[in-house]
Every structure is written in C-alpha cells, then in structure tokens.
C-alpha positions as a printed Julia matrix, in Angstrom:
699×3 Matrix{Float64}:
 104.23   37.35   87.23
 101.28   38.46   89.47
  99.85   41.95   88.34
  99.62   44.71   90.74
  96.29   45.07   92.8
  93.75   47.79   90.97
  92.71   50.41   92.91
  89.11   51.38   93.11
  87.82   54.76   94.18
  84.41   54.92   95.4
  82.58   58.85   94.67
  79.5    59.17   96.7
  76.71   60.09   94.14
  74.31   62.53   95.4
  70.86   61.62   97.07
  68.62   60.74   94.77
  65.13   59.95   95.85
  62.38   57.79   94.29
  61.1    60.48   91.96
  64.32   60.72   90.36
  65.05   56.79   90.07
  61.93   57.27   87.77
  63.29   59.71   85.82
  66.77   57.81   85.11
  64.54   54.46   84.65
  63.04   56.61   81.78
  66.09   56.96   80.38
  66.88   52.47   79.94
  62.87   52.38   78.88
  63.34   54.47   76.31
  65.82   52.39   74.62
  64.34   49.25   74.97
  61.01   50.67   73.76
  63.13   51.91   70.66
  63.61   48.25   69.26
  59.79   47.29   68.9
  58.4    47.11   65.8
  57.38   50.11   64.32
  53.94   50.02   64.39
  54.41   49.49   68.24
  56.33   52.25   68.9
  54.18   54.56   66.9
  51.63   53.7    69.29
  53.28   54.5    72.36
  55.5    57.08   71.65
  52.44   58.61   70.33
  50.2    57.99   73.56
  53.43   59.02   76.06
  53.7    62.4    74.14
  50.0    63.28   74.41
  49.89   62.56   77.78
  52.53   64.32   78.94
  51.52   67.47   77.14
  47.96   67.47   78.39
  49.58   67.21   81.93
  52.02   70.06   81.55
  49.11   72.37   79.96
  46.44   71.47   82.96
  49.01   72.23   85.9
  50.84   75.36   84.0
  47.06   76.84   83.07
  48.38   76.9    79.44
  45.58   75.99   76.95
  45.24   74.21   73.85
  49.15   74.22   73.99
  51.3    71.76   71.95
  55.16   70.37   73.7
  58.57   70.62   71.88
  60.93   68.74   74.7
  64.56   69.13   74.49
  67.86   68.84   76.31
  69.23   72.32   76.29
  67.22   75.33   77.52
  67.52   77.71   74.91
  67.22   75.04   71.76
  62.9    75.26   72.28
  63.55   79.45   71.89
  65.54   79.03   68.77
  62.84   76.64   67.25
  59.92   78.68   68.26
  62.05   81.83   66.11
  62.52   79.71   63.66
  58.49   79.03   63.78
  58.41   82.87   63.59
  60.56   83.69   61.07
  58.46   81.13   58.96
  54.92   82.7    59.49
  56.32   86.05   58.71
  58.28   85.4    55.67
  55.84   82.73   53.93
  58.61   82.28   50.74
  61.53   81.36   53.81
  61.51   77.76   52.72
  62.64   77.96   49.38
  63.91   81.09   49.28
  65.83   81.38   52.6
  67.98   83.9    54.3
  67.44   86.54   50.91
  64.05   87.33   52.15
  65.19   88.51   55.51
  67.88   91.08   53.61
  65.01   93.2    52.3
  63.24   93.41   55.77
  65.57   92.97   58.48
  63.93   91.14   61.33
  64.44   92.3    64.63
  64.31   90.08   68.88
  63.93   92.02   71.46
  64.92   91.34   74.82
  65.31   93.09   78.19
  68.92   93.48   79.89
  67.64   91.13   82.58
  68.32   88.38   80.51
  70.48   85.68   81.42
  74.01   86.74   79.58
  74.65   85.15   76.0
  71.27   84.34   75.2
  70.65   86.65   72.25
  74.14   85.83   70.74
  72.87   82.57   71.02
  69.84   82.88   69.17
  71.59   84.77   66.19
  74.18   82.36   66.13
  72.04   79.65   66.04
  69.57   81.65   63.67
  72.19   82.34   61.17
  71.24   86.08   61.56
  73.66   88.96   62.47
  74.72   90.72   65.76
  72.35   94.28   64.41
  68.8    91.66   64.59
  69.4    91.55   68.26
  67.72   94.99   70.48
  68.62   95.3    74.08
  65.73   96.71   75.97
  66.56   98.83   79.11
  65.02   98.13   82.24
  63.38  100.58   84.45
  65.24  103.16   85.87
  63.41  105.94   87.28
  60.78  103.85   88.86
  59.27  100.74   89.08
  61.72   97.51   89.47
  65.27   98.13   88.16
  65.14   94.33   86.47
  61.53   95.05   84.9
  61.76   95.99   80.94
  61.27   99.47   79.95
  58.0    98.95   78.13
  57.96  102.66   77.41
  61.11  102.48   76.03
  60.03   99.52   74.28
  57.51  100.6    71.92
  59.37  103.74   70.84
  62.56  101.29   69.84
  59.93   99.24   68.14
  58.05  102.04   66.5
  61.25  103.19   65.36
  62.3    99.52   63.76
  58.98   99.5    61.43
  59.13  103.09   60.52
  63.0   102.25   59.2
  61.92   99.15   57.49
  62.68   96.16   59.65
  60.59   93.76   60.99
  59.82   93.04   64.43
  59.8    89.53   65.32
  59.77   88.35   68.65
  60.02   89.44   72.23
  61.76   87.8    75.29
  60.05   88.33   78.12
  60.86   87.36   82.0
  58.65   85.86   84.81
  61.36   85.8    87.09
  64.97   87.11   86.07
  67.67   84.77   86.3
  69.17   87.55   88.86
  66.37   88.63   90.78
  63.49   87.04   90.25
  61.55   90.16   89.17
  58.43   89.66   86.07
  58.2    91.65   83.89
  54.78   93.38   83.01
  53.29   90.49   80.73
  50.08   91.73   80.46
  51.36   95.09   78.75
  53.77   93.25   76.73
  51.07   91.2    75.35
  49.22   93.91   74.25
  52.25   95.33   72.21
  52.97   92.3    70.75
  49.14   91.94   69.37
  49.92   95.89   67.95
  53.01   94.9    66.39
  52.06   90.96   65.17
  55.04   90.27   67.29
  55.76   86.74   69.0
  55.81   86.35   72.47
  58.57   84.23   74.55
  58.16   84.21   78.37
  60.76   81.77   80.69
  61.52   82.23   84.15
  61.72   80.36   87.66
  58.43   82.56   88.63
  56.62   80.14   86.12
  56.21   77.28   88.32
  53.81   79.12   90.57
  51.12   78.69   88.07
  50.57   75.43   89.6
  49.41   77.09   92.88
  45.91   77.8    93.46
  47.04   81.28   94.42
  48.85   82.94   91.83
  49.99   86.83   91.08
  48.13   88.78   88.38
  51.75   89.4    86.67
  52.98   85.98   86.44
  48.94   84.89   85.37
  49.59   86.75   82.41
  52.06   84.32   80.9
  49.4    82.03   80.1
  48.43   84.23   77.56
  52.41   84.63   75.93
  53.04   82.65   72.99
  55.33   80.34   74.02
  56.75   79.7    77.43
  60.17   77.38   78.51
  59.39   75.24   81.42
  62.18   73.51   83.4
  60.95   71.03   85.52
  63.75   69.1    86.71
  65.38   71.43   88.91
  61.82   72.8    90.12
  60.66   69.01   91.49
  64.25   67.5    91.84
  64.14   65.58   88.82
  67.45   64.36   87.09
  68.17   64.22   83.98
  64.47   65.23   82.48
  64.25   67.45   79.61
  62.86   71.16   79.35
  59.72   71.81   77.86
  58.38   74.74   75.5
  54.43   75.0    75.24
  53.66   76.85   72.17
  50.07   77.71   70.2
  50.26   77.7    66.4
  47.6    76.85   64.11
  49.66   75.55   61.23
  51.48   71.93   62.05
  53.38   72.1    58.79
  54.97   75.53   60.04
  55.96   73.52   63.12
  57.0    70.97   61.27
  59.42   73.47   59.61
  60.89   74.84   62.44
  61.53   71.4    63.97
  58.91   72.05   66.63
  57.81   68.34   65.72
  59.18   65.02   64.22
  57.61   62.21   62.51
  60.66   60.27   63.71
  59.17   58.1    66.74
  62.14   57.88   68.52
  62.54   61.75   68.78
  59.34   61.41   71.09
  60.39   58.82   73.94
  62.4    62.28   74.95
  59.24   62.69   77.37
  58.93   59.0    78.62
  61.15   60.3    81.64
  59.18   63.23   82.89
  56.01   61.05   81.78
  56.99   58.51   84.87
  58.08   61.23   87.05
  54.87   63.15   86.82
  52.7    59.99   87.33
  54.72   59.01   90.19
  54.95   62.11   91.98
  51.04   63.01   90.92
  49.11   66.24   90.87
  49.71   66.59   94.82
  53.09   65.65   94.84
  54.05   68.26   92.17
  51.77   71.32   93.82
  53.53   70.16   97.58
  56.83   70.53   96.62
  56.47   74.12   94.72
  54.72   75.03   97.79
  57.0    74.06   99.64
  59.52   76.12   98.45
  57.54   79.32   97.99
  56.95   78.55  101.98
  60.74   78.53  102.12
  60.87   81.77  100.37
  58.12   83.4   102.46
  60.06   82.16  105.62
  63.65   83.48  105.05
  61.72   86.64  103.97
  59.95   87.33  107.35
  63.14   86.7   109.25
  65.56   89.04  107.34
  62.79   91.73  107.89
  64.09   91.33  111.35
  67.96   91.74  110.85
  69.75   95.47  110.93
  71.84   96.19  108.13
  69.96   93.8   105.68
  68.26   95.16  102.64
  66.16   92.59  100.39
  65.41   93.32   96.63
  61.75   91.39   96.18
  59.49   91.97   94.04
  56.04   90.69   95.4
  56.55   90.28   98.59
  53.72   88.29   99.22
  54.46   85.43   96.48
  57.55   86.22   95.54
  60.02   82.36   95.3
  63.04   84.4    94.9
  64.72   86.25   97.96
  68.02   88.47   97.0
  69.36   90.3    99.83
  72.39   92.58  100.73
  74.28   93.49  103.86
  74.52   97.36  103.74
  75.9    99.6   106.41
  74.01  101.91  108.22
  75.12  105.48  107.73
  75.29  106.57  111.81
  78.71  104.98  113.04
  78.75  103.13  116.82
  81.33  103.64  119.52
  85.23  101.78  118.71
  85.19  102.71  114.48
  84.82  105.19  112.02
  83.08  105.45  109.29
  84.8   108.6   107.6
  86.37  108.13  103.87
  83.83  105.63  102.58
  81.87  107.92  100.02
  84.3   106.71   97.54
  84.7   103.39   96.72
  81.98  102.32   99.16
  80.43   99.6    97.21
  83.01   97.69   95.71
  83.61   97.44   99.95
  80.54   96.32   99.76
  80.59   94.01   97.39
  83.45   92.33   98.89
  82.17   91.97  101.78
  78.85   90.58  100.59
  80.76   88.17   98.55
  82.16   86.87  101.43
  79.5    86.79  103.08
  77.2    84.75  100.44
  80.25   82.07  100.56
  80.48   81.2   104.17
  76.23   81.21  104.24
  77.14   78.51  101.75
  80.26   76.69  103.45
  78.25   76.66  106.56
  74.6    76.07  105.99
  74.91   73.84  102.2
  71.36   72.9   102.32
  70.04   75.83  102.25
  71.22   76.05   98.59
  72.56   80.21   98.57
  75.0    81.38   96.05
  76.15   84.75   95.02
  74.71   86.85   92.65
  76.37   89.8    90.8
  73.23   92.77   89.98
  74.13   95.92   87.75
  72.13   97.73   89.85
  72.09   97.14   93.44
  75.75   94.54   93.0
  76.41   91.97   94.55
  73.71   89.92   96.47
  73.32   86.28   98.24
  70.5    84.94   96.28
  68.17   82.1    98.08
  66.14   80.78   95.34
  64.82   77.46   96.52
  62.53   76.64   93.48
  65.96   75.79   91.83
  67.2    73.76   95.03
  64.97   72.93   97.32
  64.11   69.77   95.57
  67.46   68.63   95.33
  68.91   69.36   98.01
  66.2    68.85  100.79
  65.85   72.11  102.44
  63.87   72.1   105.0
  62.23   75.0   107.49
  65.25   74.03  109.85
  67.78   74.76  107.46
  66.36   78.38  106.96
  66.1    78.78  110.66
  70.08   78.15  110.72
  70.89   80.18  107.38
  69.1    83.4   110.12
  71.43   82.28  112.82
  74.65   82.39  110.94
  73.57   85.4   109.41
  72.96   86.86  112.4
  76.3    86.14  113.81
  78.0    87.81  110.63
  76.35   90.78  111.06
  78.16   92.7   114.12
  81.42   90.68  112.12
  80.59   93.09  108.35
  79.39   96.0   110.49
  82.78   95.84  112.9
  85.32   95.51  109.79
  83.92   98.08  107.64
  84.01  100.56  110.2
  87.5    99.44  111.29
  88.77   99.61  107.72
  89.22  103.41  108.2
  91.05  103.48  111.28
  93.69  100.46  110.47
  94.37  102.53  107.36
  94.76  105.66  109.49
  97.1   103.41  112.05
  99.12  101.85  109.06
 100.31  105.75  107.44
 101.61  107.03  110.77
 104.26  103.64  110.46
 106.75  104.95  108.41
 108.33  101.16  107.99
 104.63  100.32  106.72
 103.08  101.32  103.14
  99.24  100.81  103.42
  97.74   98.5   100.05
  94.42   99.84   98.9
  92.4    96.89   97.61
  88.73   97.67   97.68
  88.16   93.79   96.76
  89.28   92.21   99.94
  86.96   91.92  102.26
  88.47   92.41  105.54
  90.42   95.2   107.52
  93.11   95.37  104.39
  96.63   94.84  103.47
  99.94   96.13  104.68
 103.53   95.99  103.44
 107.1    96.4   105.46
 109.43   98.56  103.8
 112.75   97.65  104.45
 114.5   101.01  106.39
 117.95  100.55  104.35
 118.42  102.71  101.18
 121.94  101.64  100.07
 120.64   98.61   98.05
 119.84   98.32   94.76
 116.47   97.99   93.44
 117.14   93.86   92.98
 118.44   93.58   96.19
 116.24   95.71   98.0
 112.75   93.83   96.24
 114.28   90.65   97.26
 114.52   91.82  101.08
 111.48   92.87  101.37
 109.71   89.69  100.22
 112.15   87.85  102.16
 111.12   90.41  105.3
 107.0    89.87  104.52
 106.78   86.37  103.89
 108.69   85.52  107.16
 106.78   88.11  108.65
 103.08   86.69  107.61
 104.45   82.98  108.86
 105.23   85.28  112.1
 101.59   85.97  112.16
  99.74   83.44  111.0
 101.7    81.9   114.33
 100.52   84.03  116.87
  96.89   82.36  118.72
  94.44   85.1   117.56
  91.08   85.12  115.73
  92.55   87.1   112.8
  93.04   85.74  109.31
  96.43   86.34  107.74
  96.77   86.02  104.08
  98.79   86.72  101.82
  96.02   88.09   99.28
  93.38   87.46   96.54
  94.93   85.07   93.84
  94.85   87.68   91.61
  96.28   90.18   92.76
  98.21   92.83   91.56
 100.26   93.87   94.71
 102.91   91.31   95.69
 104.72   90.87   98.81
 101.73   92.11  100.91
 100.14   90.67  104.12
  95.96   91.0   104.17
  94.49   91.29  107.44
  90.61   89.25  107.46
  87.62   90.2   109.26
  87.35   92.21  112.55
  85.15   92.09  115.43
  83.99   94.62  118.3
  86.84   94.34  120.58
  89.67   94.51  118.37
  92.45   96.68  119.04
  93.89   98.38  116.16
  96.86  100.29  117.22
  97.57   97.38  119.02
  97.59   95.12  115.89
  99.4    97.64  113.6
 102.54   97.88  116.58
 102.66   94.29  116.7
 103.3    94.25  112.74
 106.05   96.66  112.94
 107.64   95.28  115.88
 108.04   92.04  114.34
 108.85   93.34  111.09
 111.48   95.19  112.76
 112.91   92.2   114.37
 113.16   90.23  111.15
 114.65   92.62  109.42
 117.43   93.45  112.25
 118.01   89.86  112.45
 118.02   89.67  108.74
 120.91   92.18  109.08
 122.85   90.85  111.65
 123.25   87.51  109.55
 124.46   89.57  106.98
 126.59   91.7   109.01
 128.32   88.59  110.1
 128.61   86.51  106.77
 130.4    89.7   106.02
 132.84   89.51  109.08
 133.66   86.07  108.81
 134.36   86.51  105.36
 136.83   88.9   105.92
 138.24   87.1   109.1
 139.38   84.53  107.03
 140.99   86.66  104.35
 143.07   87.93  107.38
 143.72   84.85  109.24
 145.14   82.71  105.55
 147.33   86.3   105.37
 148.36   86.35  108.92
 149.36   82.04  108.23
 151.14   83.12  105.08
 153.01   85.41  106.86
 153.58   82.98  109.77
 154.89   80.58  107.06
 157.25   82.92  105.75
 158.38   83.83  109.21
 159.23   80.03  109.73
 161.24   79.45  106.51
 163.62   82.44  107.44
 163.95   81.23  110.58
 164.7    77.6   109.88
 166.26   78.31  107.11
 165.98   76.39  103.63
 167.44   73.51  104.49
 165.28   72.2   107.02
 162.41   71.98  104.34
 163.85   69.34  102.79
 162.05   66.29  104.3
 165.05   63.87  104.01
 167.87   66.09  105.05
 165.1    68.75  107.3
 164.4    65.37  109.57
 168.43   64.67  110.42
 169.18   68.19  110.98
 166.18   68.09  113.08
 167.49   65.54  114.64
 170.76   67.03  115.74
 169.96   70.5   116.34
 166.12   70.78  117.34
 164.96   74.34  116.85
 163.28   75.73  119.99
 160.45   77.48  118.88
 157.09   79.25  120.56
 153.87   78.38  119.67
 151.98   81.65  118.62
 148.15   81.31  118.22
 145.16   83.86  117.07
 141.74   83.72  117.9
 139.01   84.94  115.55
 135.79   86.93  117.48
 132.82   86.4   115.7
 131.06   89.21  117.65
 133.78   91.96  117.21
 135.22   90.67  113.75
 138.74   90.76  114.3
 141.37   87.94  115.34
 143.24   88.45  118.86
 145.9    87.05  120.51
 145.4    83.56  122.49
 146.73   84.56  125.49
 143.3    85.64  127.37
 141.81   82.22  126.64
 144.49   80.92  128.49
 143.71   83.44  131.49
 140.75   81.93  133.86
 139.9    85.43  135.28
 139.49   87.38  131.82
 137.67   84.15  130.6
 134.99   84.59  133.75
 135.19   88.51  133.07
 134.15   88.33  129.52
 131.1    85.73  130.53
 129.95   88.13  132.82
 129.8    91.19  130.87
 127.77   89.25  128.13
 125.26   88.49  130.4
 122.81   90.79  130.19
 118.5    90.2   131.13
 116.28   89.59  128.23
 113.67   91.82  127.44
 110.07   90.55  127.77
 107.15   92.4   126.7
 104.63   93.51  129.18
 101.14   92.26  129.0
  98.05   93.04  131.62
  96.7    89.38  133.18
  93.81   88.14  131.22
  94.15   90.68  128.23
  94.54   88.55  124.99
  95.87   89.6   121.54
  94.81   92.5   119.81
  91.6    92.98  122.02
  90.56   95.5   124.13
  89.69   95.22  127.6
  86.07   95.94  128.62
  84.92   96.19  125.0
  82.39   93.32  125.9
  81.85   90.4   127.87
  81.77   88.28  125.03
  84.78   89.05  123.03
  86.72   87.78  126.84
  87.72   84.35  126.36
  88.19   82.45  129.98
  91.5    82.27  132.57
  93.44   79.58  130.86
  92.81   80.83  127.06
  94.24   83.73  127.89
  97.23   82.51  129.48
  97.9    80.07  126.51
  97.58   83.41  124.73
  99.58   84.83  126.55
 102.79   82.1   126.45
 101.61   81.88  122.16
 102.6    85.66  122.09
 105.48   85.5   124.34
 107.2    82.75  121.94
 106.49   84.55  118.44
 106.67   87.95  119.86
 110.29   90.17  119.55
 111.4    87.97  122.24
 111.47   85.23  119.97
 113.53   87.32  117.78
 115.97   87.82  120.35
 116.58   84.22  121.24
 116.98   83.72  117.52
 119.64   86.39  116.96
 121.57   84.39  120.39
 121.44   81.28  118.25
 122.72   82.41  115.34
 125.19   85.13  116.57
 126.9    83.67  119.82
 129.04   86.52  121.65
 131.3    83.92  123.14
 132.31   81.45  120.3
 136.03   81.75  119.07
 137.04   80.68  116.4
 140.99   79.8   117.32
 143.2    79.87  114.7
 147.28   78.95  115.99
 150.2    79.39  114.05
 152.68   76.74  115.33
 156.1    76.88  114.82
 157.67   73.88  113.98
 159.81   72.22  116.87
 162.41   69.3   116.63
 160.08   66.44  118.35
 156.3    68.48  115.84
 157.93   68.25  112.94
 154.96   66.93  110.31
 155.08   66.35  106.64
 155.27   69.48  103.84
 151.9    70.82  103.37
 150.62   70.45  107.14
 150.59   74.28  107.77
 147.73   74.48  105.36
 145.32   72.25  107.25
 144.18   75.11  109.52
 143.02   77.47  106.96
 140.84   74.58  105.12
 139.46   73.43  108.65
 138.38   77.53  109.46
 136.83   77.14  105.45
C-alpha cells in the first residue's frame, strides 16, 4: 500500500545578513572547538575571551573592565549582586543567608525600570519582597522618567540610620519607556558616600561608541557595572549580553559566578568574537550612527507636524523618539470639542494606540510599537537602536513613517472633535441608547432599542441582538469609508455597533438617521414575520375546525350508511348524491379564510390587483452627494461622477427600500392559500380518510 504524499510547509526566515551568518557560525564552532583536547581548548577559549573583552572595553570607553557573557539580560545583574552581597558580608560563604538577617540589605531602583526586574533579582537572590526600594522619579521638575536623587538619599539615609544595609543601585541610561538617563554622575557620587554598588543598563549605552557623546550618558563609564546588549544594537542573532564589571578580588568573582574555570563556559563569546571582527571598528560605529541619524531625522520632521508632542530628552543626541498625538485646545469649523475635560486621555490613549498600530501595519520597517508611560500614557515609540539593524531602516522609510503620519493627523483631529456631536445626535434618538467606551478609538458605539414593551426580558434581549447584528451586516454593506464593528474583544457592552474613525466631511446627523432608519426597518420587518407566523397559525386552527365541521355536515347528510366502503360504493351506485362543492380561501394578508367565490370572479380578481398596487418609496438623494458626507466640506473628501453614482445605487439597495422589497417577499398581499371542502358526489367518491389530505397539505 503506497503511503500518502507528506506535506512540506516552507516559513520564510527573516533576512539575515553576513554579520549575522557569523554569529550563528559561532554557534557550530563552538561545539566543535569543545571536543579538542583540553589543553587546546584552554588555549583558545582563553585567547577568544580576552579578546573579546578588550574589544568591548575600547569601543564602550569602559576601563580595566573584566566580561561575564550570558544568555538572559538580567542573569549578569543578579551575579554582579551576588558579587556585592559577597564584599559586604565577608562570612556569606560559609555562613550564608543568617548574616543578611542581622543587617538587612537593601537595591534600589527607580520606577523607570523595566517591570519585574526587582522581583527578579530577589527571587533569584533568595532575599525577600521588603530588600527591594522603589525610587520615585521626578515630578516637579526635571524629566518625569529621571530618578528622584533627592528623594534618593533621604530613603537611603533613612535605611542606615534603621539598620539595613544599602547595597546596590539600578541606574538607567536610557529607560526601557523613554529613553531618558538618569543623572549618573550624581548617582555616582552617592554611591561612593554610601559604599553602594553601581548598576547602569540602557539602550542610551551604545552611544559611547560615538566620538560625540552626552556628558550624562559619559558618566556610565564610571558605574560599576554596566549590561551591554549588542545583538539587537548591530543586528546580531543569537549573541549573548555582556556585563563589564571592575572588582579587585577574582576569588569574589569567582563566588558570585562572575567567572568559570570550566573552558567550555567561555566559547559563550566565540559568536560575538566573529561578529565584531567581521563587522570591525567602522562597521560597528556606522551602524549606531546610523541609527542615532534615524533618530535625529524623525525628530526634525515631527517638529513640523500640528498636534504632535515628543517626550525627548536630549534633543540633540537623543536615539530614542516617543511621541503623542494631542489635540489642540481651540476647536475648527464642522466639530466640537465641548465635554472632553473628563475622560480626555483615556480618548487619547485610544486613539494613539491606534494610531502607533497602523504606523506599524503600514510602514513595518520603520520598526514603531506602542508604548504605555505613567506619566504622559500612551506613546508610539521609534527606537531604532533596537531595530534598525534588523530590520533595515533606512532614511526612506522615515520619510514615509512622516507621510502616513501626516495623513492621520486631520483623521485623530476630525474624530475626536466629532465624538461630541455623534453622542449629542445619538440621545435625541429615542430608539438609540448611546455606549460610552472611552477605549475605542473612533466616533463610538450605538445600540437599537427595540420600541415594544410587552416582552419579557428573554424575549426582548434576544430581539434586540437579533435587531443589531442584522443591523451592523446592514452597515458594514453600505459603500462608505466608515468602519463598522461590532467592538473591542473585550468588551463589556454586548449587542452594540462601534462606529471607526471620522474625517472632515462627515455628516453626522446624517449617519445617526441612517442607523435608525434601518434599525427601524428591521425591526418592522422583524414584526411583520411575526405578525404573520401568528396568523397563519391561527388560520389553520380555523380551517382543520371549519373541515371538521364540513365532515360532520357530510355524514348527516349522507347518512351512515354510505361510509361503509363496500355497501357506501353500491348505494352510490344507485342513488348518487348531488352535492355542491363548497371551498374557503385563507388570506395571508388579512388573516382570515373567505369564501371561493371571488377567485372565481375575473373582475374582483383584476380589482383586488389593482388596489395592491401601490409606488414604492425611494429615498431622495442630491446628484453627486455620497454617504454620510457633506457637500462643499472640501474638495478632497468629493470622490468623482461615477463613485458617486455606484454610491448612490450601493445605498439605494441596502437602504429602507431594501427593506421594503424584503417585507414584499416574505409577506405577499395576493397569495391564497385555498382550502375546499368537497362534498362527496356519486362519480368523487375516494377511499375513508381522503378528507384529511387537505389539512396535512395546508401543514
């Protein structure tokens, strides 16, 4: 038996350029250098590891510096507390964690941190929740994402005067938000009061490489310890992070697992060893330059845009560029800006959110990706130290990231000011019940209330989902540049239809009549079904009760006799009975069953088509005006002859017309339903059981 064909999917892998087939041929040498002999591998483990570190420590200005390379980003910070926690507590190797009980040590870090890190280190540490001190940033001037350092040194004067021990500082050149440094060179200086250690790590630290360098990130070369993460800075894959470190004592180091004896431990450099040599001293200081150029560029052109504010430290050097669309407080002609006090930036926020994603649907190489700040909220974040090098940007890609930004601009400004008046339009509908939802970011939501009151709470819910959802297919029908939705995923309103972004020339009233008028046909038609399941339901109770009583008619006047089949055909047979058909007609558009006789009639037949023919009603619409826009609100929103018209046919065929030729279909004012209860003659007569076949056939 021949086995089925395999299927084999092919995933593109992403780009990776020469530089980075170094790095992942690291990776193969390292195991085949693992088998030499010993002595061998000493050697060059040895040699690779020097070499490397007196690279890293000559292009990151870091002197007489040792390396400690490892996978994760935070493992060199718990090893360099762990060399701390050793120099201050000289008993901690054979004594342990019972030294630390009688002098509680203490890390310090600001509230700028990247989130988790601290738990992290006392998890890591073995220590408890209490060792871990949150320093507040600035907040009355100065950066908001700077540390306190005020602050600071009271909450560490207060630590030694209760006993505890300070032990080590994290410190930021460049915030994992922001981008902001904090002030090193003060820092420093309170760590040499306090014998404190200090950490520094940051995107802001690959600038030391430049020949032009800012006096606050300078000042890390004088921390303690510093993380470096090269990979993502020079579009390196799979190379490790590095932590540069000064301490006298290698057994200390030894201790804290800063270094191994183990040679293997040290091929963890081989791939950044052939990365830097391939890429050289110039090839590592163009592409950091290259991205601060990015930086610098994107900077200069949002200086340029309304209704964008930028939260940059150093404006000058600075590799990180948050920025914010904000609305400016004077509104413009067609929208209001009344009501927005309250609640204003989670609006905001929603709307830059959506903004930060379709920068990044539309312009992917220029690496942008939202940012939430405690401060100023949330921000698209263009940080191309991170992805640059990955991803290629280039000085074209920033020119487009301007252009579509530019575009969304009169789009945010447009919406937020319409926000106001759809709600205003949506409470004067008395079928509609406006949805506040401050995290949509668009005009907002809306919900049809169903007009009838004598249903029950089941029955009414389930009308009006039934009523929205076919009312948002409605919509999401009709050719216009709105975006229907049926809201966030989690949301807690249900049965709700969210309205998208807005533009200059849209008309709101407009938009808000359209929903109820198609709301209102749906639910009429909605009615009118039920109204007629109802009528047909009882037409046929009254049409098996008028053929029951037909029946009985028949058996007293044929008597009993003839309902014998045997005996009922030969009296037949002899003396037919003579009797007149009589036949009912049921009216599915008045409900109730009439005679026969006017179907019969060729003049009432041509009456009754006349009288239901009546003129449809079509909605009037101006030539050239399209769907919920405005004429003469600008040149640009006014789409050309034939887009209009095909607008004009789209709306004709979804609009309440289209409810009207749907209520024909399914209610039809001339279909009958005839229903005739024959008398049996001499030359019908049919088997027992035959009067019966009517009623099933009207079932």
């Amino acid at each position: 038996m021949d086995k089925p064909p395999v299927k084999v999917t092919l995933i593109r892998m992403q780009y990776v350029g020469e530089q980075g087939h170094m790095a992942l041929l690291g990776h193969s040498l390292a195991a085949y250098i693992s088998v030499l002999e010993r002595e061998r591998l000493r050697k060059l483990t040895t040699r690779i590891l020097s070499d490397t570190t007196l690279w890293l420590c000559r292009l990151f200005r870091y002197e007489n510096g040792s390396a400690y390379y490892h996978e994760d980003d935070r493992e060199g910070l718990v090893k360099v507390c762990r060399l701390a926690i050793n120099t201050h507590y000289e008993d901690y190797a054979t004594e342990g964690f019972t030294l630390l009980s009688s002098k509680h040590p203490v890390i310090y870090q600001s509230a700028a941190c990247r989130p988790g890190l601290g738990q992290h280190l006392c998890s890591q540490l073995g220590l408890p929740l209490s060792s871990l001190c949150i320093v507040p940033c600035n907040t009355m001037f100065g950066s908001l994402h700077r540390m306190d350092v005020a602050l600071l040194d009271k909450l560490i004067r207060d630590d030694s005067e209760s006993g505890k021990l300070p032990l080590l500082l994290i410190a930021n050149a460049g915030t994992p938000g922001a981008g902001h440094t904090d002030k090193l060179s003060r820092l420093k200086e309170l760590c040499v009061q306090y014998n404190m250690w200090l950490h520094v790590e940051g995107v802001n630290l690959a600038t030391l490489v430049l020949g032009q360098v800012s006096s606050t990130v300078t000042a890390a070369t004088k921390c303690d310890s510093m993380t470096l993460t090269p990979g993502p800075w020079l579009g390196l894959p799979a190379v490790p992070a590095v932590t540069l470190y000064r301490h006298e004592d290698p057994a200390l180091s030894l201790a804290a697992g800063l270094t191994s004896s183990q040679p293997v431990e040290k091929l963890r450099a081989l791939p950044l060893w052939l990365s830097l040599q391939y890429l050289g001293h110039d090839g590592i200081l163009q592409r950091i330059k290259h991205a601060s150029q990015l930086s610098q560029q994107l900077l200069e052109n949002l200086k340029t845009l309304a209704s964008i504010k930028t939260s940059v430290e150093d404006e000058l050097n600075s590799p990180v560029v948050v920025f914010r669309f904000s609305q400016d407080s004077a509104p413009s002609s067609g929208g209001s800006v009344e009501g927005y006090l309250e609640g204003e930036r989670d609006i905001l926020d929603a709307l830059n959110r959506w903004l930060g994603e379709q920068l990044a649907q539309q312009v992917p190489l220029s690496g942008v990706d939202v940012v939430e700040l405690e401060d100023e909220g949330t921000c698209v974040r263009f940080s191309p130290l991170m992805t640059a090098a990955a991803l290629g940007t280039q000085e074209n890609d920033v020119a487009a990231l301007v252009e579509k930004l530019g575009e969304m601009i009169p789009v945010l400004s447009c919406t937020l000011r319409f926000r106001q008046d759809f709600k205003d339009e949506v409470l004067q509908q008395a079928s509609l019940s406006y949805i506040e939802d401050q995290s949509w970011p668009g005009l907002g939501g809306v919900r049809y209330e169903a007009r009838t009151t004598d249903l029950d709470e089941d029955k009414r819910h389930h009308s009006v989902e039934k009523i929205n959802s076919d009312l948002l297919k409605k919509l999401m029908e009709l050719d216009t540049d709105l975006y229907f939705s049926d809201g966030p995923e989690f949301c807690e309103e249900k049965n709700c239809i969210f309205i998208g972004m807005a533009t200059e020339d849209l008309d709101v009233a407009e938009l808000v009549e359209t929903v109820v008028s198609i709301g209102r046909d749906i639910e009429e038609s909605g009615k009118l079904f039920e109204n007629m399941t109802e009528v047909v339901r009882r037409g046929i109770q009254e049409a098996e009760q008028q053929l029951q009583k037909a029946n009985e008619e028949k058996l007293m006047e044929e008597g009993v006799l003839r309902q014998i089949p045997l005996v009922g055909s030969v009296l037949n047979w002899f003396s037919p009975v003579q009797a007149s058909v009589k036949g009912k007609t049921f009216n599915l558009a008045e409900g109730c069953l009439d005679s026969t006789e006017p179907v019969y009639s060729i003049k009432a037949q041509m009456n009754k088509e006349a009288s239901l023919d009546s003129p449809k009603s079509i909605t009037k619409r101006f030539p050239g005006q399209k769907l919920f826009r405005r004429q003469g609100a600008g040149s640009d929103s006014v789409s050309d002859t034939s887009s209009v018209s095909q607008l004009e046919e789209s709306f004709r065929e979804t609009a309440p017309v289209q409810a009207s030729d749907a209520e024909e279909a399914e209610v039809p004012q001339e279909r009958h339903v005839h229903i005739v209860a024959e008398t049996a003659s001499s030359d019908q007569r049919v088997p027992e059981g035959q009067e019966t076949e009517s009623v099933d056939a009207l079932r």
